[in-house]
């Protein structure tokens, strides 16, 4: 009795039987592409898409993927032997390449911003969903830093001058209000400058580890198709 105890909690295929084989990178990418297609059709909103993709990228067994697509219509799941139902190759040899390419897209922030992510987005349909998603994140973050940083700088200058000149005549609540108005764009500008220097390196490391990286930013101008 005790010798079987260690096997009782191991996941099994949908119909029971022998234990499931772990998913490959190609299996996870296949489900992520299905979710991306559903998102482009309007079946999923952005939050649902993000949550389901994160769950798919972290799944270890085929049965963990079933609930992610069960309400999207007929789909094909990876078989219990670890191969995609379409009979494709596992693609484990290409996964390191995809991670390096994605990391290069993030690192281009330091030497060739906008250009490399744009190129990766343009050609990633022939590579993988993972490369496309990370390139889109890198491009959105670069746009965010430029737009938010520029807007903050434009706000800081007049507010700072008005606060400096007006502080002589103003005291109390008006001066405090101006100080708050000045503090907000300064904080955003510092965030953009710090993020520009640090975040791409963190994103590159996360990509090399195969993580589905999301930059911490207030908005994303570009949406995936």
Short mmCIF file of C-alpha atoms in Angstrom, two decimals:
data_model
loop_
_atom_site.label_atom_id
_atom_site.label_comp_id
_atom_site.label_asym_id
_atom_site.label_seq_id
_atom_site.Cartn_x
_atom_site.Cartn_y
_atom_site.Cartn_z
CA UNK A 1 0.00 0.00 0.00
CA UNK A 2 2.75 2.47 0.94
CA UNK A 3 4.74 1.86 -2.24
CA UNK A 4 1.92 3.34 -4.34
CA UNK A 5 1.30 6.35 -2.13
CA UNK A 6 3.81 8.54 -3.91
CA UNK A 7 1.96 8.12 -7.25
CA UNK A 8 -1.59 8.92 -6.17
CA UNK A 9 -1.33 12.69 -6.77
CA UNK A 10 0.43 12.62 -10.12
CA UNK A 11 -1.77 14.19 -12.86
CA UNK A 12 -3.50 11.78 -15.24
CA UNK A 13 -4.91 12.28 -18.74
CA UNK A 14 -8.47 13.44 -19.22
CA UNK A 15 -9.79 9.92 -19.54
CA UNK A 16 -7.70 8.36 -16.79
CA UNK A 17 -5.14 5.66 -17.43
CA UNK A 18 -1.39 6.15 -17.28
CA UNK A 19 0.14 9.38 -15.91
CA UNK A 20 0.51 12.32 -18.30
CA UNK A 21 3.74 13.30 -19.97
CA UNK A 22 4.89 16.84 -19.26
CA UNK A 23 4.21 19.56 -21.82
CA UNK A 24 6.88 20.81 -24.21
CA UNK A 25 7.53 24.45 -25.14
CA UNK A 26 5.78 23.84 -28.47
CA UNK A 27 2.66 22.60 -26.65
CA UNK A 28 2.44 25.78 -24.57
CA UNK A 29 3.08 27.98 -27.61
CA UNK A 30 0.28 26.21 -29.51
CA UNK A 31 -2.27 26.99 -26.78
CA UNK A 32 -0.97 30.57 -26.48
CA UNK A 33 -1.55 31.00 -30.22
CA UNK A 34 -5.11 29.71 -29.82
CA UNK A 35 -5.69 32.25 -27.06
CA UNK A 36 -4.19 35.00 -29.21
CA UNK A 37 -6.56 34.09 -32.04
CA UNK A 38 -9.51 34.17 -29.64
CA UNK A 39 -8.38 37.59 -28.38
CA UNK A 40 -8.14 38.94 -31.93
CA UNK A 41 -11.71 37.70 -32.60
CA UNK A 42 -13.02 39.43 -29.49
CA UNK A 43 -13.77 36.23 -27.57
CA UNK A 44 -11.46 37.34 -24.76
CA UNK A 45 -10.84 40.77 -23.33
CA UNK A 46 -7.32 41.92 -22.51
CA UNK A 47 -7.37 40.86 -18.85
CA UNK A 48 -8.74 37.40 -19.66
CA UNK A 49 -6.14 37.00 -22.39
CA UNK A 50 -3.28 37.98 -20.05
CA UNK A 51 -4.47 35.63 -17.28
CA UNK A 52 -4.97 32.64 -19.57
CA UNK A 53 -1.64 33.11 -21.34
CA UNK A 54 0.18 33.28 -18.01
CA UNK A 55 -1.57 30.08 -16.91
CA UNK A 56 -0.71 28.35 -20.21
CA UNK A 57 2.96 29.31 -20.00
CA UNK A 58 3.12 27.90 -16.47
CA UNK A 59 1.25 24.66 -17.21
CA UNK A 60 3.12 21.36 -16.82
CA UNK A 61 0.55 18.78 -17.97
CA UNK A 62 -2.03 18.74 -20.82
CA UNK A 63 -4.99 18.55 -18.42
CA UNK A 64 -4.02 21.96 -17.03
CA UNK A 65 -4.73 23.54 -20.43
CA UNK A 66 -8.26 22.23 -20.95
CA UNK A 67 -10.09 24.87 -18.91
CA UNK A 68 -8.21 27.69 -20.67
CA UNK A 69 -9.92 27.07 -24.01
CA UNK A 70 -13.03 25.05 -23.20
CA UNK A 71 -15.34 28.06 -23.77
CA UNK A 72 -13.69 29.11 -27.06
CA UNK A 73 -15.09 26.39 -29.31
CA UNK A 74 -13.53 23.14 -30.58
CA UNK A 75 -9.76 23.07 -30.07
CA UNK A 76 -7.03 20.42 -30.15
CA UNK A 77 -5.07 19.72 -26.99
CA UNK A 78 -1.60 18.20 -26.70
CA UNK A 79 -1.77 14.43 -26.46
CA UNK A 80 -0.84 12.71 -23.21
CA UNK A 81 2.47 11.58 -24.70
CA UNK A 82 3.59 15.22 -24.85
CA UNK A 83 3.09 15.75 -28.62
CA UNK A 84 0.71 18.28 -30.09
CA UNK A 85 -2.51 16.77 -31.40
CA UNK A 86 -1.63 18.01 -34.88
CA UNK A 87 1.41 15.74 -34.83
CA UNK A 88 4.00 18.52 -34.95
CA UNK A 89 7.48 18.42 -33.50
CA UNK A 90 8.06 19.42 -29.92
CA UNK A 91 10.37 22.24 -30.93
CA UNK A 92 12.56 22.08 -27.83
CA UNK A 93 15.65 22.89 -29.91
CA UNK A 94 14.20 26.19 -31.10
CA UNK A 95 13.02 27.37 -27.70
CA UNK A 96 16.45 28.64 -26.59
CA UNK A 97 16.69 30.57 -29.85
CA UNK A 98 13.31 32.16 -29.23
CA UNK A 99 14.41 33.20 -25.75
CA UNK A 100 17.66 34.73 -27.01
CA UNK A 101 15.87 36.59 -29.79
CA UNK A 102 13.31 37.93 -27.31
CA UNK A 103 16.07 39.02 -24.93
CA UNK A 104 17.84 40.77 -27.82
CA UNK A 105 14.63 42.67 -28.53
CA UNK A 106 14.57 43.95 -24.96
CA UNK A 107 18.30 44.72 -24.96
CA UNK A 108 17.96 46.76 -28.16
CA UNK A 109 16.47 49.40 -25.87
CA UNK A 110 20.10 50.41 -25.13
CA UNK A 111 21.55 50.49 -28.64
CA UNK A 112 18.78 50.51 -31.30
CA UNK A 113 15.41 51.35 -29.72
CA UNK A 114 12.21 50.95 -31.73
CA UNK A 115 13.96 49.46 -34.77
CA UNK A 116 14.66 45.94 -33.46
CA UNK A 117 11.27 45.43 -31.74
CA UNK A 118 9.50 46.66 -34.90
CA UNK A 119 11.45 44.19 -37.02
CA UNK A 120 10.71 41.34 -34.61
CA UNK A 121 7.00 42.15 -34.59
CA UNK A 122 7.03 42.19 -38.40
CA UNK A 123 8.73 38.80 -38.80
CA UNK A 124 7.64 36.99 -35.62
CA UNK A 125 4.65 35.35 -37.31
CA UNK A 126 7.23 33.06 -38.89
CA UNK A 127 9.01 32.47 -35.56
CA UNK A 128 6.75 32.14 -32.51
CA UNK A 129 4.05 33.78 -30.48
CA UNK A 130 6.53 34.22 -27.60
CA UNK A 131 8.94 36.33 -29.68
CA UNK A 132 6.09 38.47 -30.98
CA UNK A 133 4.65 39.08 -27.53
CA UNK A 134 7.99 40.08 -26.01
CA UNK A 135 8.83 42.33 -28.97
CA UNK A 136 5.44 44.03 -28.58
CA UNK A 137 6.11 44.56 -24.87
CA UNK A 138 9.54 46.07 -25.60
CA UNK A 139 8.09 48.40 -28.22
CA UNK A 140 5.24 49.50 -25.96
CA UNK A 141 7.64 50.22 -23.10
CA UNK A 142 9.91 52.32 -25.30
CA UNK A 143 6.91 54.31 -26.53
CA UNK A 144 5.68 54.69 -22.96
CA UNK A 145 9.02 56.06 -21.74
CA UNK A 146 9.30 58.57 -24.59
CA UNK A 147 5.71 59.81 -24.40
CA UNK A 148 5.39 59.89 -20.61
CA UNK A 149 8.87 61.37 -20.18
CA UNK A 150 8.28 64.09 -22.75
CA UNK A 151 4.86 64.98 -21.34
CA UNK A 152 6.28 65.14 -17.80
CA UNK A 153 9.11 67.42 -18.90
CA UNK A 154 6.66 69.75 -20.64
CA UNK A 155 4.54 69.90 -17.49
CA UNK A 156 7.43 70.39 -15.09
CA UNK A 157 8.80 73.55 -16.70
CA UNK A 158 5.76 75.88 -16.47
CA UNK A 159 4.60 74.48 -13.11
CA UNK A 160 8.09 74.87 -11.63
CA UNK A 161 8.37 78.48 -12.85
CA UNK A 162 4.91 79.36 -11.59
CA UNK A 163 5.58 77.67 -8.25
CA UNK A 164 8.94 79.41 -7.84
CA UNK A 165 7.62 82.86 -8.75
CA UNK A 166 4.29 82.47 -7.06
CA UNK A 167 5.63 81.08 -3.81
CA UNK A 168 6.71 84.58 -2.84
CA UNK A 169 3.14 85.83 -2.95
CA UNK A 170 1.35 82.57 -2.11
CA UNK A 171 1.35 80.60 1.09
CA UNK A 172 -0.73 77.84 2.56
CA UNK A 173 -3.00 75.68 0.41
CA UNK A 174 -2.21 77.21 -3.03
CA UNK A 175 1.53 76.69 -2.56
CA UNK A 176 0.98 73.12 -1.37
CA UNK A 177 -1.26 72.41 -4.38
CA UNK A 178 1.39 73.69 -6.77
CA UNK A 179 3.97 71.55 -5.01
CA UNK A 180 1.81 68.47 -5.53
CA UNK A 181 1.26 69.34 -9.17
CA UNK A 182 5.00 69.61 -9.58
CA UNK A 183 5.72 66.39 -7.71
CA UNK A 184 3.57 64.22 -9.99
CA UNK A 185 5.37 64.90 -13.30
CA UNK A 186 8.74 64.79 -11.52
CA UNK A 187 7.92 61.34 -10.15
CA UNK A 188 6.78 60.13 -13.59
CA UNK A 189 9.93 61.51 -15.22
CA UNK A 190 12.17 59.82 -12.65
CA UNK A 191 10.26 56.57 -13.15
CA UNK A 192 10.77 56.77 -16.92
CA UNK A 193 14.48 57.54 -16.60
CA UNK A 194 15.05 54.75 -14.08
CA UNK A 195 12.94 52.32 -16.10
CA UNK A 196 14.80 53.19 -19.28
CA UNK A 197 18.09 52.24 -17.62
CA UNK A 198 17.02 49.20 -15.59
CA UNK A 199 13.87 47.54 -16.92
CA UNK A 200 15.17 46.28 -20.30
CA UNK A 201 17.97 44.40 -18.52
CA UNK A 202 15.45 42.78 -16.18
CA UNK A 203 13.19 41.95 -19.13
CA UNK A 204 16.10 40.41 -21.03
CA UNK A 205 16.97 38.15 -18.11
CA UNK A 206 13.31 37.17 -17.74
CA UNK A 207 13.13 36.30 -21.44
CA UNK A 208 16.24 34.13 -21.22
CA UNK A 209 14.45 32.26 -18.42
CA UNK A 210 11.37 31.81 -20.61
CA UNK A 211 9.16 34.12 -18.56
CA UNK A 212 6.17 35.91 -20.06
CA UNK A 213 7.47 39.35 -19.08
CA UNK A 214 5.19 42.37 -18.63
CA UNK A 215 6.64 45.84 -18.18
CA UNK A 216 5.13 47.88 -15.32
CA UNK A 217 3.64 50.81 -17.23
CA UNK A 218 0.50 52.92 -17.09
CA UNK A 219 -0.64 52.34 -20.68
CA UNK A 220 0.07 50.32 -23.80
CA UNK A 221 -0.46 52.10 -27.10
CA UNK A 222 -0.11 49.03 -29.31
CA UNK A 223 -2.36 46.00 -29.08
CA UNK A 224 -1.57 42.67 -30.63
CA UNK A 225 -3.69 41.65 -33.57
#
